Amino acid sequence: MEILIPISLFFVIFGIFYLYLSTRNKERLALIEKGADASIFMSGTTSTTPIWKIFILNLSMLLMGVGIGVFIAMIVVTFSALKLDAVYPASIFLMAGAGLFVGYNMTKNLDKA
């Protein structure tokens, strides 16, 4: 019974990639049939910022957000009567989301420069 989980996960990932690639292919064929220039397919692939810089920036902002979330939760639990079970996940997710938002805005600024 436990073997069904990895098999199902594989089929879901395969299905997502298959649908993405087949839909992209159909869309491109439809545009070519209408007479669109093939250069429109290459316009989105050129980026001024390498993808590894964007990944490192967002990962670092996420990890800093998680660290700040743990720190804030520790302070809140120490100096208040709130329950430990709710404060830690709430502050971690809140600060991780804030970190990702800041990372997204910093990534937009990288592309402008």
Coordinates of C-alpha atoms in Angstrom, one line a residue, residues 27-85:
E27 CA -0.2 27.0 -28.9
R28 CA 3.0 27.5 -30.9
L29 CA 1.6 25.5 -33.8
A30 CA -1.6 27.7 -33.8
L31 CA 0.5 30.9 -33.8
I32 CA 2.7 29.6 -36.7
E33 CA -0.4 28.6 -38.7
K34 CA -1.7 32.2 -38.3
G35 CA 1.5 33.5 -39.6
A36 CA 3.2 34.8 -36.4
D37 CA 6.9 35.2 -36.5
A38 CA 9.0 32.5 -34.7
S39 CA 11.0 35.2 -32.9
I40 CA 8.2 35.7 -30.4
F41 CA 9.1 32.3 -28.8
M42 CA 12.7 33.5 -28.1
S43 CA 11.8 36.9 -26.6
G44 CA 11.1 35.7 -23.1
T45 CA 14.2 33.5 -22.7
T46 CA 16.7 36.3 -22.7
S47 CA 17.2 37.6 -19.2
T48 CA 19.6 40.1 -18.0
T49 CA 20.0 38.4 -14.6
P50 CA 21.2 34.8 -14.4
I51 CA 18.7 32.4 -12.9
W52 CA 21.1 31.3 -10.1
K53 CA 21.3 34.8 -8.8
I54 CA 17.5 35.0 -8.5
F55 CA 17.3 31.6 -6.9
I56 CA 20.0 32.5 -4.3
L57 CA 18.4 35.8 -3.5
N58 CA 15.0 34.3 -3.0
L59 CA 16.3 31.4 -1.0
S60 CA 18.3 33.7 1.3
M61 CA 15.3 36.0 1.9
L62 CA 13.2 32.9 2.7
L63 CA 15.7 31.5 5.2
M64 CA 16.2 35.0 6.8
G65 CA 12.4 35.2 7.1
V66 CA 12.2 31.8 8.8
G67 CA 15.0 32.8 11.2
I68 CA 13.3 36.1 12.1
G69 CA 10.0 34.2 12.5
V70 CA 11.5 31.8 15.0
F71 CA 13.1 34.7 16.8
I72 CA 9.9 36.6 17.0
A73 CA 8.0 33.5 18.2
M74 CA 10.5 32.9 20.9
I75 CA 10.2 36.5 22.1
V76 CA 6.4 36.3 22.0
V77 CA 6.2 33.0 23.9
T78 CA 8.7 34.3 26.5
F79 CA 7.0 37.5 27.3
S80 CA 3.3 36.6 26.9
A81 CA 0.8 33.9 27.9
L82 CA 0.1 32.7 24.3
K83 CA 0.3 29.0 23.6
L84 CA 3.5 27.6 22.1
D85 CA 1.6 25.5 19.5

